[in-house]
Amino acid sequence: MAVETELKLSIPAGRVAKLRRHPLLAGIKPQRQRLANTYYDTPALDLKRRRIALRHRQTAWGQLLTVKSAEPAAGGLAQRSEWEAPSLPGAFDFSHVDDRRLRAQLEELTPALLPVFSTDFLRTTWLLEPAPGVRIEMALDRGAVRCEDREDPICEIELELLEGPASSLFDVALALQADLPLRPEIASKAERGFRLFQQSPLQPMRAGRSPVLPGMRPQAAFVAVALDCIGQLQRNEAGARAGEDPEFVHQARVAIRRLRSALRLWAPLLPPGFRAAFSPRWRDLAQLLGQARNLDVFVTETLPPMLAAFPETPAPGRLAHLAERRRQQWHREIRAAFEAPEFAALVLSFTAALCALPSDVSLVSLDDFLRRRLRRFAREVKTMADACSGHPEAHHRLRIAFKRLRYALEFAAPLLPAGKVRRYGVATAEMQALLGAMNDLAVAEALVAELRQRRTNDLVHGWLAGQAVLLHNLLPAALEGFLEARPPWKG
């Protein structure tokens, strides 16, 4: 078994000629070969469900049978286990797979295997030796993923580490990105092929289970969580750029919020300059997404019941028209931000910085560290709750504190009793939902004041104020329920 460490970057087809002239490639003779691959799975896609890719590759030297695991990737970086051996066309001999459990699964599924899609591309490779003891194969792939009459073009760079530290991949990628509009890519060719096969559109990606595991060092846990957040952001980026489903924007914003919460949670263990270098840039992007999300909520959730309540009154309808125009303007801003070179550079440089963090600078265990930090976050929430007035700004600060606590709890959940986490998480989520609804109404008031015309009457303000009073009356009981819930880190 080999472990493949690679960094994937997309490149516009119009910039390939400039890539070939890049100083990093000067004096290196490229090698070219056409690679035709057929990917297999069962009719029920059992391999895809188990995150396994199986292919036959036709090369100039014959057929290769390849099995790859498909561990989650982020920031363009992927590490996969790979088994490869010569094969006959259509034959499935898995004797080279030294993972006995995996080999048994493959052999069990062999009778049901069928071709599901193919890839056909020209690969141009350069062997780079950018530093002593470092060897990197850079591959430029141009072609297509195909399934029946459907296809998805391929124009991407893969940097595969042959020798040296993984940081060397980022050094090369950042050097290339300084001159070329390269974007870190998270989807493998196999993933794109399965999407064609299933004819499935992009779906918003929500946060999954925390990647934190018992026995991890605190720093390693932070890197795992941060990469998970970056992965969620990248999975929602294309949908956010398309602008057709506001849930992509929401989940991209959630990903950045989770990331910023992780930066705050692990702050005592991070190098002094790390947060200073990246936190403001993530904050700025989060604020941009927040503006669009506020308008999405206003247009799709706040306005419809108002329009239904006053169908004969023109003011809400005029307001809806103005809000939709503003909403489209902010979504254009989001598309521009995600397409800008600065976003691609942020993702790549942040991922590089994550992988370069010291691996062990803490003397405490992960369990002790997270419990201590959770206690601190909970105290901050209680302090703000005790001091909470009826002012929207106080509610907003309390809502942010609840979000930090909730995300911290989700990150630490694998280390805590599941039942207690679930009960405490419900209480936290209920408070966050109530405060979120109150914040939506406060934002709506501000938007109405900003968007209204002279003919807009007080009906809209009165309706919003009434809704706010109803929610505010629920706050004392919800707070009491939360404060009575037993924190899971107390045993």
Tab-separated table of C-alpha atoms in Angstrom, residues 139-407:
chain	number	residue	atom	x	y	z
A	139	ALA	CA	0.776	16.909	-13.450
A	140	LEU	CA	-1.358	19.009	-15.774
A	141	ASP	CA	-4.506	17.082	-16.754
A	142	ARG	CA	-6.709	18.198	-19.654
A	143	GLY	CA	-9.656	16.192	-20.884
A	144	ALA	CA	-13.089	15.217	-19.575
A	145	VAL	CA	-15.079	13.042	-17.200
A	146	ARG	CA	-17.772	11.211	-19.188
A	147	CYS	CA	-20.917	9.262	-18.447
A	148	GLU	CA	-23.048	8.259	-21.435
A	149	ASP	CA	-23.633	11.548	-23.336
A	150	ARG	CA	-22.784	13.774	-20.382
A	151	GLU	CA	-19.346	15.170	-19.674
A	152	ASP	CA	-17.510	17.526	-17.348
A	153	PRO	CA	-14.252	19.125	-18.572
A	154	ILE	CA	-10.952	18.541	-16.765
A	155	CYS	CA	-8.330	21.266	-16.566
A	156	GLU	CA	-6.387	20.902	-13.347
A	157	ILE	CA	-3.003	20.585	-11.734
A	158	GLU	CA	-2.035	17.847	-9.297
A	159	LEU	CA	1.058	18.218	-7.151
A	160	GLU	CA	2.015	14.826	-5.747
A	161	LEU	CA	4.617	14.550	-3.010
A	162	LEU	CA	7.268	11.957	-3.823
A	163	GLU	CA	9.824	12.935	-1.183
A	164	GLY	CA	9.986	15.589	1.512
A	165	PRO	CA	7.525	17.336	3.851
A	166	ALA	CA	3.937	18.092	2.840
A	167	SER	CA	4.668	21.792	3.319
A	168	SER	CA	6.728	21.607	0.106
A	169	LEU	CA	3.512	21.108	-1.866
A	170	PHE	CA	2.171	24.386	-0.544
A	171	ASP	CA	5.449	26.179	-1.275
A	172	VAL	CA	5.157	25.181	-4.921
A	173	ALA	CA	1.416	25.872	-5.085
A	174	LEU	CA	1.775	29.341	-3.581
A	175	ALA	CA	4.642	30.143	-5.961
A	176	LEU	CA	2.448	29.144	-8.911
A	177	GLN	CA	-0.582	30.946	-7.513
A	178	ALA	CA	1.365	34.186	-7.275
A	179	ASP	CA	1.404	34.333	-11.087
A	180	LEU	CA	-1.643	32.273	-12.080
A	181	PRO	CA	-5.353	32.204	-11.087
A	182	LEU	CA	-5.211	28.774	-9.451
A	183	ARG	CA	-7.970	27.595	-7.120
A	184	PRO	CA	-7.695	24.788	-4.560
A	185	GLU	CA	-10.066	21.994	-5.561
A	186	ILE	CA	-11.729	19.524	-3.241
A	187	ALA	CA	-13.634	17.250	-5.643
A	188	SER	CA	-11.732	14.311	-7.132
A	189	LYS	CA	-12.313	13.091	-10.672
A	190	ALA	CA	-14.152	10.117	-9.189
A	191	GLU	CA	-16.502	12.352	-7.244
A	192	ARG	CA	-17.266	14.366	-10.356
A	193	GLY	CA	-17.901	11.157	-12.265
A	194	PHE	CA	-20.372	9.856	-9.705
A	195	ARG	CA	-22.189	13.183	-9.832
A	196	LEU	CA	-22.561	12.774	-13.601
A	197	PHE	CA	-23.666	9.162	-13.198
A	198	GLN	CA	-26.324	10.068	-10.645
A	199	GLN	CA	-27.209	13.285	-12.498
A	200	SER	CA	-27.312	14.945	-9.116
A	201	PRO	CA	-27.028	18.712	-8.711
A	202	LEU	CA	-24.795	20.272	-6.108
A	203	GLN	CA	-26.263	20.049	-2.618
A	204	PRO	CA	-25.558	22.386	0.306
A	205	MET	CA	-23.187	20.712	2.760
A	206	ARG	CA	-23.958	20.942	6.439
A	207	ALA	CA	-21.461	20.329	9.194
A	208	GLY	CA	-21.011	16.669	10.049
A	209	ARG	CA	-19.709	14.879	13.081
A	210	SER	CA	-16.703	16.445	14.771
A	211	PRO	CA	-13.385	14.990	13.542
A	212	VAL	CA	-11.979	15.167	17.084
A	213	LEU	CA	-10.965	11.747	18.420
A	214	PRO	CA	-9.976	10.585	21.907
A	215	GLY	CA	-6.212	10.491	22.307
A	216	MET	CA	-5.538	13.341	19.890
A	217	ARG	CA	-3.148	16.056	20.938
A	218	PRO	CA	-4.862	19.451	21.290
A	219	GLN	CA	-3.012	20.933	18.306
A	220	ALA	CA	-3.836	17.993	16.049
A	221	ALA	CA	-7.489	18.294	17.041
A	222	PHE	CA	-7.495	21.958	16.058
A	223	VAL	CA	-5.988	21.212	12.651
A	224	ALA	CA	-8.574	18.462	12.044
A	225	VAL	CA	-11.455	20.766	12.991
A	226	ALA	CA	-10.131	23.701	10.950
A	227	LEU	CA	-9.655	21.516	7.851
A	228	ASP	CA	-13.179	20.179	8.328
A	229	CYS	CA	-14.493	23.766	8.354
A	230	ILE	CA	-12.508	24.625	5.219
A	231	GLY	CA	-13.893	21.518	3.539
A	232	GLN	CA	-17.455	22.582	4.347
A	233	LEU	CA	-16.766	26.071	2.982
A	234	GLN	CA	-15.345	24.693	-0.260
A	235	ARG	CA	-18.278	22.305	-0.678
A	236	ASN	CA	-20.680	25.269	-0.573
A	237	GLU	CA	-18.609	27.763	-2.547
A	238	ALA	CA	-19.768	26.765	-6.049
A	239	GLY	CA	-23.435	26.804	-5.028
A	240	ALA	CA	-23.014	30.185	-3.350
A	241	ARG	CA	-21.454	31.536	-6.535
A	242	ALA	CA	-24.356	30.190	-8.598
A	243	GLY	CA	-26.771	32.103	-6.362
A	244	GLU	CA	-29.783	29.879	-7.031
A	245	ASP	CA	-30.208	28.376	-3.550
A	246	PRO	CA	-29.659	30.644	-0.521
A	247	GLU	CA	-28.850	27.612	1.613
A	248	PHE	CA	-25.376	27.474	0.026
A	249	VAL	CA	-24.673	30.982	1.331
A	250	HIS	CA	-26.013	30.013	4.745
A	251	GLN	CA	-23.846	26.894	4.983
A	252	ALA	CA	-20.760	28.750	3.714
A	253	ARG	CA	-21.380	31.281	6.457
A	254	VAL	CA	-21.820	28.499	9.020
A	255	ALA	CA	-18.488	27.009	7.922
A	256	ILE	CA	-16.700	30.310	8.538
A	257	ARG	CA	-18.475	30.775	11.856
A	258	ARG	CA	-17.375	27.317	12.933
A	259	LEU	CA	-13.831	28.126	11.836
A	260	ARG	CA	-13.764	31.427	13.724
A	261	SER	CA	-15.187	29.666	16.795
A	262	ALA	CA	-12.421	27.044	16.542
A	263	LEU	CA	-9.805	29.804	16.312
A	264	ARG	CA	-11.222	31.337	19.468
A	265	LEU	CA	-11.568	27.986	21.260
A	266	TRP	CA	-7.968	26.921	20.617
A	267	ALA	CA	-6.534	30.464	20.862
A	268	PRO	CA	-4.320	29.771	23.939
A	269	LEU	CA	-2.389	27.118	21.993
A	270	LEU	CA	-1.959	28.942	18.680
A	271	PRO	CA	1.179	30.895	17.738
A	272	PRO	CA	0.806	34.625	18.500
A	273	GLY	CA	0.716	35.716	14.873
A	274	PHE	CA	-1.561	32.967	13.572
A	275	ARG	CA	-4.913	34.472	14.516
A	276	ALA	CA	-3.727	37.978	13.677
A	277	ALA	CA	-2.789	36.850	10.160
A	278	PHE	CA	-6.075	35.120	9.338
A	279	SER	CA	-8.913	36.095	11.682
A	280	PRO	CA	-9.552	39.533	10.097
A	281	ARG	CA	-9.734	38.008	6.618
A	282	TRP	CA	-12.222	35.348	7.687
A	283	ARG	CA	-14.204	38.005	9.582
A	284	ASP	CA	-14.488	40.187	6.474
A	285	LEU	CA	-15.746	37.284	4.372
A	286	ALA	CA	-18.188	36.286	7.113
A	287	GLN	CA	-19.592	39.825	7.211
A	288	LEU	CA	-20.132	39.811	3.459
A	289	LEU	CA	-21.964	36.489	3.649
A	290	GLY	CA	-23.897	37.812	6.643
A	291	GLN	CA	-25.266	40.750	4.672
A	292	ALA	CA	-26.551	38.423	1.966
A	293	ARG	CA	-27.925	35.964	4.531
A	294	ASN	CA	-29.807	38.755	6.322
A	295	LEU	CA	-31.537	39.695	3.076
A	296	ASP	CA	-32.222	36.042	2.242
A	297	VAL	CA	-33.979	35.615	5.595
A	298	PHE	CA	-35.848	38.895	5.213
A	299	VAL	CA	-37.127	38.065	1.722
A	300	THR	CA	-37.865	34.352	2.192
A	301	GLU	CA	-38.904	34.141	5.869
A	302	THR	CA	-39.833	37.513	7.374
A	303	LEU	CA	-41.756	39.130	4.511
A	304	PRO	CA	-44.051	36.247	3.390
A	305	PRO	CA	-46.204	36.169	6.570
A	306	MET	CA	-46.356	39.977	6.499
A	307	LEU	CA	-47.551	39.935	2.885
A	308	ALA	CA	-50.113	37.276	3.771
A	309	ALA	CA	-51.368	39.328	6.744
A	310	PHE	CA	-51.896	42.497	4.677
A	311	PRO	CA	-52.665	41.372	1.108
A	312	GLU	CA	-54.470	44.612	0.161
A	313	THR	CA	-51.809	46.967	1.527
A	314	PRO	CA	-49.204	48.147	-1.014
A	315	ALA	CA	-46.408	48.992	1.455
A	316	PRO	CA	-45.189	45.399	2.109
A	317	GLY	CA	-45.188	44.669	-1.615
A	318	ARG	CA	-43.058	47.720	-2.387
A	319	LEU	CA	-40.738	46.718	0.419
A	320	ALA	CA	-40.424	43.183	-0.984
A	321	HIS	CA	-39.481	44.570	-4.408
A	322	LEU	CA	-36.779	46.830	-2.981
A	323	ALA	CA	-35.428	44.064	-0.726
A	324	GLU	CA	-35.175	41.600	-3.616
A	325	ARG	CA	-33.163	44.107	-5.648
A	326	ARG	CA	-30.807	44.639	-2.718
A	327	ARG	CA	-30.584	40.906	-2.175
A	328	GLN	CA	-29.487	40.291	-5.766
A	329	GLN	CA	-26.875	43.027	-5.389
A	330	TRP	CA	-25.334	41.292	-2.365
A	331	HIS	CA	-25.320	37.931	-4.135
A	332	ARG	CA	-23.384	39.530	-6.976
A	333	GLU	CA	-20.911	40.750	-4.358
A	334	ILE	CA	-20.579	37.197	-3.039
A	335	ARG	CA	-19.951	35.776	-6.496
A	336	ALA	CA	-17.252	38.368	-7.058
A	337	ALA	CA	-15.642	37.635	-3.684
A	338	PHE	CA	-15.521	33.870	-4.248
A	339	GLU	CA	-14.213	34.281	-7.781
A	340	ALA	CA	-11.517	36.767	-6.743
A	341	PRO	CA	-7.899	35.539	-6.523
A	342	GLU	CA	-7.823	36.720	-2.909
A	343	PHE	CA	-10.286	34.017	-1.817
A	344	ALA	CA	-8.317	31.215	-3.479
A	345	ALA	CA	-5.113	32.603	-1.943
A	346	LEU	CA	-6.747	32.744	1.503
A	347	VAL	CA	-7.868	29.114	1.367
A	348	LEU	CA	-4.496	27.888	0.146
A	349	SER	CA	-2.361	29.994	2.493
A	350	PHE	CA	-4.534	29.159	5.506
A	351	THR	CA	-4.380	25.435	4.747
A	352	ALA	CA	-0.600	25.721	4.359
A	353	ALA	CA	-0.345	27.518	7.703
A	354	LEU	CA	-2.480	24.849	9.370
A	355	CYS	CA	-0.223	22.070	8.129
A	356	ALA	CA	2.846	23.990	9.340
A	357	LEU	CA	1.605	24.433	12.913
A	358	PRO	CA	3.725	22.848	15.669
A	359	SER	CA	2.391	19.390	16.403
A	360	ASP	CA	2.812	19.330	20.180
A	361	VAL	CA	3.184	22.502	22.229
A	362	SER	CA	0.674	21.698	24.973
A	363	LEU	CA	1.344	19.711	28.132
A	364	VAL	CA	-2.353	19.171	28.869
A	365	SER	CA	-4.540	16.485	27.357
A	366	LEU	CA	-7.168	17.367	24.776
A	367	ASP	CA	-9.914	16.315	27.172
A	368	ASP	CA	-8.678	18.612	29.962
A	369	PHE	CA	-8.087	21.482	27.559
A	370	LEU	CA	-11.562	21.356	25.978
A	371	ARG	CA	-13.368	20.955	29.315
A	372	ARG	CA	-11.553	24.006	30.672
A	373	ARG	CA	-12.405	26.060	27.616
A	374	LEU	CA	-16.055	24.928	27.653
A	375	ARG	CA	-16.359	26.058	31.270
A	376	ARG	CA	-15.012	29.464	30.297
A	377	PHE	CA	-17.407	29.824	27.349
A	378	ALA	CA	-20.338	28.799	29.571
A	379	ARG	CA	-19.357	31.428	32.174
A	380	GLU	CA	-19.303	34.079	29.448
A	381	VAL	CA	-22.816	33.085	28.388
A	382	LYS	CA	-24.096	33.215	31.977
A	383	THR	CA	-22.524	36.631	32.573
A	384	MET	CA	-24.157	38.036	29.455
A	385	ALA	CA	-27.469	36.370	30.287
A	386	ASP	CA	-27.485	37.895	33.774
A	387	ALA	CA	-26.765	41.322	32.332
A	388	CYS	CA	-29.104	40.975	29.358
A	389	SER	CA	-31.406	43.945	28.900
A	390	GLY	CA	-34.162	44.409	26.409
A	391	HIS	CA	-31.856	46.158	23.953
A	392	PRO	CA	-31.285	44.331	20.627
A	393	GLU	CA	-27.528	44.826	20.882
A	394	ALA	CA	-27.429	42.956	24.208
A	395	HIS	CA	-29.458	40.130	22.672
A	396	HIS	CA	-27.035	40.045	19.721
A	397	ARG	CA	-24.002	39.722	22.005
A	398	LEU	CA	-25.707	36.956	23.957
A	399	ARG	CA	-26.581	35.159	20.705
A	400	ILE	CA	-22.951	35.259	19.549
A	401	ALA	CA	-21.804	33.879	22.915
A	402	PHE	CA	-24.328	31.042	22.612
A	403	LYS	CA	-23.047	30.225	19.145
A	404	ARG	CA	-19.481	30.028	20.384
A	405	LEU	CA	-20.538	27.716	23.189
A	406	ARG	CA	-22.633	25.546	20.890
A	407	TYR	CA	-19.870	25.145	18.293
